[in-house]
CSV table of C-alpha atoms and ligand atoms in Angstrom, one decimal:
chain,number,residue,atom,x,y,z
Q,58,MET,CA,126.4,99.7,122.2
Q,59,LEU,CA,122.1,99.0,122.3
Q,60,LEU,CA,122.3,95.1,121.5
Q,61,LYS,CA,122.3,93.4,124.8
Q,62,ARG,CA,122.6,89.5,124.8
Q,63,ALA,CA,119.5,86.6,126.3
Q,64,SER,CA,122.6,86.7,129.9
Q,65,ASP,CA,122.3,90.7,130.2
Q,66,ILE,CA,118.6,89.9,130.4
Q,67,PRO,CA,117.0,90.2,134.4
Q,68,PRO,CA,115.3,88.0,135.1
Q,69,SER,CA,112.4,90.6,136.1
Q,70,GLU,CA,112.3,90.8,131.9
Q,71,ILE,CA,111.6,86.7,131.0
Q,72,THR,CA,108.0,86.2,130.7
Q,73,PRO,CA,107.0,83.8,132.8
Q,74,GLU,CA,106.2,80.8,132.2
Q,75,SER,CA,102.4,80.9,132.1
Q,76,HIS,CA,102.7,84.0,129.9
Q,77,TYR,CA,105.0,81.8,127.8
Q,78,ARG,CA,103.3,79.3,127.2
Q,79,ASP,CA,99.8,81.3,126.7
Q,80,ARG,CA,102.2,82.9,124.0
Q,81,ARG,CA,102.9,79.5,122.7
Q,82,ARG,CA,99.4,78.7,122.1
Q,83,PHE,CA,98.3,81.7,120.8
Q,84,LEU,CA,101.2,80.6,117.7
Q,85,LYS,CA,100.2,77.4,117.1
Q,86,THR,CA,97.1,78.7,116.8
Q,87,VAL,CA,98.9,81.6,114.1
Q,88,ALA,CA,100.3,78.1,112.4
Q,89,MET,CA,96.6,76.8,112.6
Q,90,THR,CA,94.5,79.4,111.0
Q,91,GLY,CA,94.6,77.8,108.2
Q,92,ALA,CA,92.2,75.1,108.9
Q,93,ALA,CA,90.7,77.2,111.9
Q,94,LEU,CA,90.2,79.8,109.3
Q,95,VAL,CA,88.6,77.6,106.3
Q,96,SER,CA,86.5,76.1,109.0
Q,97,GLY,CA,85.1,79.6,110.1
Q,98,ALA,CA,85.7,79.1,113.5
Q,99,LEU,CA,87.8,81.5,113.6
Q,100,LYS,CA,87.2,85.6,112.3
Q,101,PRO,CA,90.8,87.9,112.5
Q,102,GLY,CA,90.2,89.6,115.4
Q,103,SER,CA,88.2,87.8,117.3
Q,104,LEU,CA,90.8,86.7,119.4
Q,105,ILE,CA,91.3,90.6,120.3
Q,106,ALA,CA,87.7,91.7,121.2
Q,107,ASN,CA,88.1,88.2,123.2
Q,108,VAL,CA,90.4,90.5,125.7
Q,109,PRO,CA,90.0,93.7,126.8
Q,110,ASP,CA,92.6,94.9,128.9
Q,111,GLN,CA,95.9,94.1,126.0
Q,112,ASP,CA,98.1,96.9,128.0
Q,113,THR,CA,98.2,94.3,131.1
Q,114,GLN,CA,98.0,91.2,129.7
Q,115,TRP,CA,100.8,91.0,127.9
Q,116,LYS,CA,104.2,90.2,128.0
Q,117,PRO,CA,107.3,90.6,125.4
Q,118,GLY,CA,108.8,86.8,125.3
Q,119,PRO,CA,112.9,87.5,125.5
Q,120,ARG,CA,114.6,90.1,123.8
Q,121,GLY,CA,115.2,90.2,119.8
Q,122,PRO,CA,118.5,91.7,119.9
Q,123,PHE,CA,116.9,94.7,118.1
Q,124,ASP,CA,114.0,95.5,120.5
Q,125,THR,CA,113.5,99.0,122.5
Q,126,ASN,CA,112.5,99.0,126.3
Q,127,GLU,CA,111.0,102.3,125.2
Q,128,GLN,CA,108.0,101.7,127.1
Q,129,VAL,CA,105.5,100.3,124.2
Q,130,THR,CA,102.1,102.7,122.7
Q,131,PRO,CA,99.4,101.6,124.7
Q,132,TYR,CA,97.3,98.7,122.3
Q,133,LYS,CA,94.5,101.1,122.3
Q,134,ASP,CA,96.6,103.5,120.6
Q,135,ILE,CA,97.9,101.5,118.2
Q,136,THR,CA,94.7,99.9,117.1
Q,137,THR,CA,92.7,103.4,116.9
Q,138,TYR,CA,95.3,105.9,116.2
Q,139,ASN,CA,95.9,104.4,112.3
Q,140,ASN,CA,97.1,105.8,108.7
Q,141,PHE,CA,95.6,103.2,106.6
Q,142,TYR,CA,93.9,106.2,103.5
Q,143,GLU,CA,91.8,103.2,101.9
Q,144,PHE,CA,89.6,103.4,105.0
Q,145,GLY,CA,89.6,106.3,104.7
Q,146,SER,CA,92.6,109.7,105.6
Q,147,ASP,CA,91.3,110.4,109.7
Q,148,LYS,CA,93.2,108.8,111.8
Q,149,GLU,CA,90.2,107.6,113.3
Q,150,ASP,CA,88.7,106.3,109.7
Q,151,PRO,CA,90.2,102.8,109.9
Q,152,SER,CA,89.3,101.1,113.6
Q,153,ARG,CA,85.7,101.8,112.1
Q,154,ASN,CA,85.6,101.0,108.4
Q,155,ALA,CA,88.5,98.5,108.2
Q,156,GLN,CA,86.1,95.4,110.9
Q,157,GLY,CA,84.0,94.0,108.6
Q,158,PHE,CA,87.0,93.8,106.5
Q,159,ARG,CA,87.8,90.2,105.3
Q,160,THR,CA,91.9,88.9,105.1
Q,161,GLN,CA,90.7,85.6,103.9
Q,162,PRO,CA,91.3,83.7,102.1
Q,163,TRP,CA,94.4,84.8,101.4
Q,164,ILE,CA,96.7,85.1,98.4
Q,165,VAL,CA,100.1,85.9,98.1
Q,166,LYS,CA,101.3,86.6,94.8
Q,167,ILE,CA,105.0,86.2,94.3
Q,168,ASP,CA,105.9,86.8,90.8
Q,169,GLY,CA,109.2,88.3,88.5
Q,170,GLU,CA,112.6,87.7,88.8
Q,171,VAL,CA,112.3,84.9,91.1
Q,172,ARG,CA,113.3,81.0,90.4
Q,173,LYS,CA,110.7,80.3,92.2
Q,174,PRO,CA,107.6,82.8,91.0
Q,175,ALA,CA,103.9,81.3,92.4
Q,176,SER,CA,101.0,81.8,94.8
Q,177,TYR,CA,100.4,81.8,99.1
Q,178,HIS,CA,97.8,80.8,100.8
Q,179,VAL,CA,99.7,83.5,103.7
Q,180,GLU,CA,100.0,80.3,106.7
Q,181,ASP,CA,101.9,79.2,104.1
Q,182,LEU,CA,104.0,81.7,104.6
Q,183,LEU,CA,103.5,82.1,107.8
Q,184,LYS,CA,105.2,79.2,108.3
Q,185,LEU,CA,108.4,79.6,107.2
Q,186,HIS,CA,110.1,81.1,110.0
Q,187,LYS,CA,108.5,81.1,113.9
Q,188,GLN,CA,107.2,84.7,115.3
Q,189,GLU,CA,108.4,86.0,117.6
Q,190,ASP,CA,108.3,89.6,118.8
Q,191,ARG,CA,110.1,92.5,117.7
Q,192,ILE,CA,109.9,96.1,119.8
Q,193,TYR,CA,110.7,98.8,117.1
Q,194,ARG,CA,110.1,102.8,116.7
Q,195,HIS,CA,107.4,103.3,114.8
Q,196,ARG,CA,108.2,107.4,112.8
Q,197,CYS,CA,105.2,108.5,110.6
Q,198,VAL,CA,106.2,110.9,107.8
Q,199,GLU,CA,104.0,113.4,109.8
Q,200,GLY,CA,105.5,113.6,112.9
Q,201,TRP,CA,104.5,111.1,115.6
Q,202,SER,CA,106.1,107.8,116.0
Q,203,MET,CA,104.9,104.4,118.7
Q,204,VAL,CA,106.5,101.5,120.2
Q,205,ILE,CA,105.2,98.8,118.4
Q,206,PRO,CA,105.8,95.3,119.6
Q,207,TRP,CA,105.1,93.2,116.5
Q,208,LEU,CA,104.4,89.5,115.8
Q,209,GLY,CA,106.3,88.5,112.8
Q,210,PHE,CA,109.2,87.1,111.6
Q,211,PRO,CA,112.5,88.1,109.0
Q,212,MET,CA,110.8,89.6,105.0
Q,213,ALA,CA,114.5,87.7,104.0
Q,214,ASP,CA,113.4,84.4,104.9
Q,215,VAL,CA,110.6,84.8,102.0
Q,216,ILE,CA,113.1,86.1,100.2
Q,217,LYS,CA,115.1,83.8,100.5
Q,218,LYS,CA,112.7,80.7,99.8
Q,219,VAL,CA,111.4,82.4,96.4
Q,220,GLU,CA,115.2,82.5,94.9
Q,221,PRO,CA,115.4,86.0,93.9
Q,222,THR,CA,118.0,85.7,90.4
Q,223,SER,CA,120.7,88.3,89.7
Q,224,ARG,CA,118.6,90.3,87.7
Q,225,ALA,CA,116.5,91.1,90.8
Q,226,LYS,CA,117.1,94.5,92.5
Q,227,PHE,CA,114.3,95.5,94.3
Q,228,VAL,CA,111.6,93.9,95.9
Q,229,GLU,CA,108.0,95.5,95.1
Q,230,LEU,CA,104.9,95.5,96.9
Q,231,THR,CA,101.7,95.6,96.4
Q,232,THR,CA,98.1,95.7,98.3
Q,233,LEU,CA,95.0,94.2,97.9
Q,234,TYR,CA,92.8,96.6,95.6
Q,235,ASP,CA,89.6,96.2,95.9
Q,236,PRO,CA,86.7,99.2,95.8
Q,237,GLU,CA,84.3,97.0,97.4
Q,238,GLN,CA,85.3,96.8,100.2
Q,239,MET,CA,88.0,99.6,100.4
Q,240,PRO,CA,86.1,102.8,100.0
Q,241,SER,CA,88.5,104.8,98.8
Q,242,HIS,CA,89.3,103.2,96.0
Q,243,ARG,CA,86.0,104.4,94.8
Q,244,THR,CA,87.9,107.6,95.0
Q,245,ARG,CA,90.7,109.8,93.8
Q,246,LEU,CA,92.9,110.5,97.8
Q,247,LEU,CA,96.0,108.6,96.5
Q,248,PRO,CA,96.8,106.4,92.4
Q,249,TRP,CA,94.9,103.4,93.6
Q,250,PRO,CA,96.1,100.0,94.6
Q,251,TYR,CA,99.7,101.3,97.0
Q,252,VAL,CA,102.2,100.5,96.1
Q,253,GLU,CA,105.7,99.5,98.0
Q,254,GLY,CA,109.7,99.2,97.6
Q,255,LEU,CA,112.6,98.0,98.7
Q,256,ARG,CA,116.5,98.0,97.6
Q,257,MET,CA,117.4,94.1,97.7
Q,258,ASP,CA,120.1,94.7,100.6
Q,259,GLU,CA,117.1,96.7,102.5
Q,260,ALA,CA,114.6,94.2,102.0
Q,261,LEU,CA,117.4,91.3,103.4
Q,262,HIS,CA,118.3,93.3,106.2
Q,263,PRO,CA,116.8,91.3,109.8
Q,264,LEU,CA,114.9,94.5,111.0
Q,265,ALA,CA,112.5,94.1,108.4
Q,266,ILE,CA,110.0,91.7,109.5
Q,267,PHE,CA,106.5,90.5,107.6
Q,268,ALA,CA,103.8,91.5,110.4
Q,269,VAL,CA,101.1,88.7,110.7
Q,270,GLY,CA,100.6,90.5,115.2
Q,271,LEU,CA,100.9,92.9,117.7
Q,272,TYR,CA,101.3,92.2,121.1
Q,273,GLY,CA,100.9,88.4,120.8
Q,274,LYS,CA,97.6,88.4,118.9
Q,275,MET,CA,96.6,88.7,115.2
Q,276,LEU,CA,96.4,91.8,113.6
Q,277,PRO,CA,93.3,93.5,113.4
Q,278,ASN,CA,92.2,95.1,110.4
Q,279,GLN,CA,93.4,98.9,110.7
Q,280,ASN,CA,96.9,97.6,111.3
Q,281,GLY,CA,97.2,95.9,107.7
Q,282,ALA,CA,96.0,92.0,108.8
Q,283,PRO,CA,96.5,90.1,108.0
Q,284,PHE,CA,99.8,90.6,106.1
Q,285,ARG,CA,102.0,93.8,106.3
Q,286,LEU,CA,105.9,95.1,106.0
Q,287,VAL,CA,108.3,96.6,108.7
Q,288,VAL,CA,110.9,99.1,108.2
Q,289,PRO,CA,112.1,100.8,111.0
Q,290,TRP,CA,114.7,103.1,109.9
Q,291,LYS,CA,112.3,104.5,107.6
Q,292,TYR,CA,108.7,106.7,107.7
Q,293,GLY,CA,105.2,104.9,108.2
Q,294,PHE,CA,104.8,104.4,104.9
Q,295,LYS,CA,106.9,102.4,103.5
Q,296,SER,CA,106.0,99.8,105.8
Q,297,ILE,CA,103.0,98.8,103.3
Q,298,LYS,CA,99.4,96.8,104.6
Q,299,SER,CA,97.8,94.0,103.4
Q,300,VAL,CA,100.1,92.8,101.2
Q,301,VAL,CA,99.1,90.4,98.1
Q,302,ARG,CA,101.6,91.1,95.9
Q,303,ILE,CA,105.8,90.3,96.1
Q,304,ARG,CA,108.1,91.0,92.6
Q,305,PHE,CA,111.7,90.6,92.7
Q,306,VAL,CA,112.4,93.9,89.4
Q,307,GLU,CA,115.2,95.1,88.0
Q,308,GLN,CA,114.1,99.0,87.9
Q,309,GLN,CA,114.1,100.6,91.6
Q,310,PRO,CA,109.7,100.5,91.1
Q,311,ARG,CA,107.2,102.9,91.8
Q,312,THR,CA,106.0,103.5,94.7
Q,313,THR,CA,102.2,105.9,95.7
Q,314,TRP,CA,103.6,108.8,97.8
Q,315,ASN,CA,106.9,109.0,95.0
Q,316,ASP,CA,104.5,109.2,92.7
Q,317,ALA,CA,101.3,111.7,94.8
Q,318,ALA,CA,103.6,114.1,95.8
Q,319,PRO,CA,107.4,113.7,94.1
Q,320,ASN,CA,108.9,116.5,95.6
Q,321,GLU,CA,107.6,115.5,99.6
Q,322,TYR,CA,108.3,111.9,99.7
Q,323,GLY,CA,110.6,109.8,97.9
Q,324,PHE,CA,111.8,106.4,97.2
Q,325,TYR,CA,114.3,105.6,100.1
Q,326,SER,CA,112.4,107.2,103.1
Q,327,ASN,CA,115.3,106.4,105.8
Q,328,VAL,CA,114.2,108.9,109.1
Q,329,ASN,CA,116.6,111.5,108.6
Q,330,PRO,CA,116.0,114.1,111.4
Q,331,GLU,CA,118.7,116.3,108.6
Q,332,VAL,CA,116.1,116.4,105.9
Q,333,ASP,CA,113.1,118.4,106.3
Q,334,HIS,CA,110.1,117.2,104.5
Q,335,PRO,CA,109.2,121.0,102.0
Q,336,ARG,CA,106.6,121.8,104.0
Q,337,TRP,CA,107.5,121.3,108.1
Q,338,SER,CA,111.0,119.8,110.0
Q,339,GLN,CA,111.8,116.3,109.8
Q,340,LYS,CA,113.6,117.0,113.5
Q,341,PHE,CA,112.0,116.1,116.6
Q,342,GLU,CA,108.7,113.7,116.9
Q,343,ARG,CA,105.8,113.7,119.1
Q,344,ARG,CA,105.3,110.0,120.5
Q,345,ILE,CA,102.1,108.9,121.6
Q,346,GLY,CA,101.0,109.2,125.3
Q,347,GLU,CA,103.3,112.4,125.7
Q,348,PHE,CA,103.3,115.8,125.6
Q,349,PHE,CA,107.3,117.6,125.0
Q,350,LYS,CA,107.5,116.6,121.5
Q,351,ARG,CA,111.6,114.8,121.2
Q,352,ARG,CA,114.2,114.7,118.6
Q,353,THR,CA,113.9,112.1,116.1
Q,354,LEU,CA,117.8,109.7,116.0
Q,355,ALA,CA,119.0,109.2,112.6
Q,356,PHE,CA,117.6,106.0,111.2
Q,357,ASN,CA,114.4,106.1,114.0
Q,358,GLY,CA,117.5,105.2,116.0
Q,359,TYR,CA,119.1,102.3,114.0
Q,360,ALA,CA,121.9,104.5,112.4
Q,361,GLU,CA,124.0,101.3,114.2
Q,362,GLN,CA,122.3,98.5,111.7
Q,363,VAL,CA,121.3,100.2,108.3
Q,364,ALA,CA,124.0,103.2,108.2
Q,365,HIS,CA,126.3,100.9,106.0
Q,366,LEU,CA,123.7,100.2,103.9
Q,367,TYR,CA,124.0,102.9,102.5
Q,368,SER,CA,127.5,104.3,102.3
Q,369,GLY,CA,128.7,107.2,99.7
Q,370,MET,CA,124.9,108.5,98.8
Q,371,ASP,CA,123.8,111.8,99.2
Q,372,LEU,CA,120.8,111.6,101.9
Q,373,ARG,CA,119.9,114.5,100.5
Q,374,LYS,CA,119.5,113.8,96.7
Q,375,PHE,CA,118.0,110.3,97.7
Q,376,PHE,CA,115.5,111.1,100.7
G,549,LIG,N1,98.6,100.0,101.8
G,549,LIG,C1,98.7,101.1,102.9
G,549,LIG,N2,99.4,100.7,103.5
G,549,LIG,C2,99.7,101.5,105.0
G,549,LIG,C3,98.9,103.0,104.3
G,549,LIG,C4,97.6,102.8,104.0
G,549,LIG,O1,97.5,103.8,103.8
G,549,LIG,N3,97.9,102.5,102.7
G,549,LIG,N4,100.0,104.3,105.2
G,549,LIG,C5,101.9,103.3,105.6
G,549,LIG,C6,101.7,104.7,106.9
G,549,LIG,S1,101.1,106.9,106.3
G,549,LIG,C7,101.7,104.6,108.3
G,549,LIG,S2,102.7,105.4,109.1
G,549,LIG,C8,101.9,103.7,107.9
G,549,LIG,C9,100.0,103.2,110.1
G,549,LIG,O2,100.9,102.0,110.2
G,549,LIG,P1,100.0,101.6,111.4
G,549,LIG,O3,98.8,102.1,111.5
G,549,LIG,O4,99.1,100.3,111.6
G,549,LIG,O5,100.7,102.6,112.7
G,549,LIG,O6,100.9,102.2,107.5
G,549,LIG,C10,101.7,102.2,106.0
G,549,LIG,N5,101.0,101.6,105.4
G,550,LIG,MO1,103.0,108.0,107.9
């Protein structure tokens, strides 16, 4: 068992009071972004620019039940080694090309099989649940991995608020489509806009979160500001960035990578060392910053939490 109860946490791991107060102040800032952003007082990312030495200054809050104890990946790597094809296909492209991306105002449309379809200002969605650190492993299908201290809240909170009907079996999420701001939208690099999907029980699982920040600060644009999905037991491409639409549907939705290469990327895309990508093995991964490869864990190490969702399914067929 890897779960830790609060009483098991050594005092050295508990956030010192001063950091805690700093965090509280930031969370208040997040709650106020509506007002601050509208007045132009605060640009997303500006908090980050003010604090160059993130790695040493950030201290996690109280441990969450799913947090990994592994060393977190340096802020610099998390924010300069990215996949965000809308801004280019090289790892450094998003951090270079997304700096001017406008993430406010940001409206998220929620529709489909729900009793309360509506368009929400992202700030109003953030009010549904306090933002918490979630220290998750992050495993890209290409074979690299990181450990990221996300700041976010359960996807389930949004779902419950809009009251899906009994016909809602899947959730489809869509990234902003804006050829003017996202250079790759003027190319055929991928079928646009980027879309992803989850089965309803996956979406309701408490490990699945909407992230609005990392390292205790607002999400940098290259990491999917202002609002992105994080599903840590699946390959990274399921964790869709800069979400503008959440649609509840009866049929399994199309997904971008499955459309682009159906034999390489399935709908489920659970991290599975036993099922190789047609062009490479998935047995090992390179943790960014480490030299030796490590073994990839089933469900990215979250089998205890999520394996039951797939009992009776042939995971070679439903890859
Ligand atoms: N809209 C959109 N979301 C996306 C992608 C993308 O290209 N476009 N890339 C995915 C892939 S392949 C990975 S590994 C993760 C990377 O997230 P990170 O850059 O925050 O580490 O984002 C995912 N979400
Ligand atoms: Mo990825």
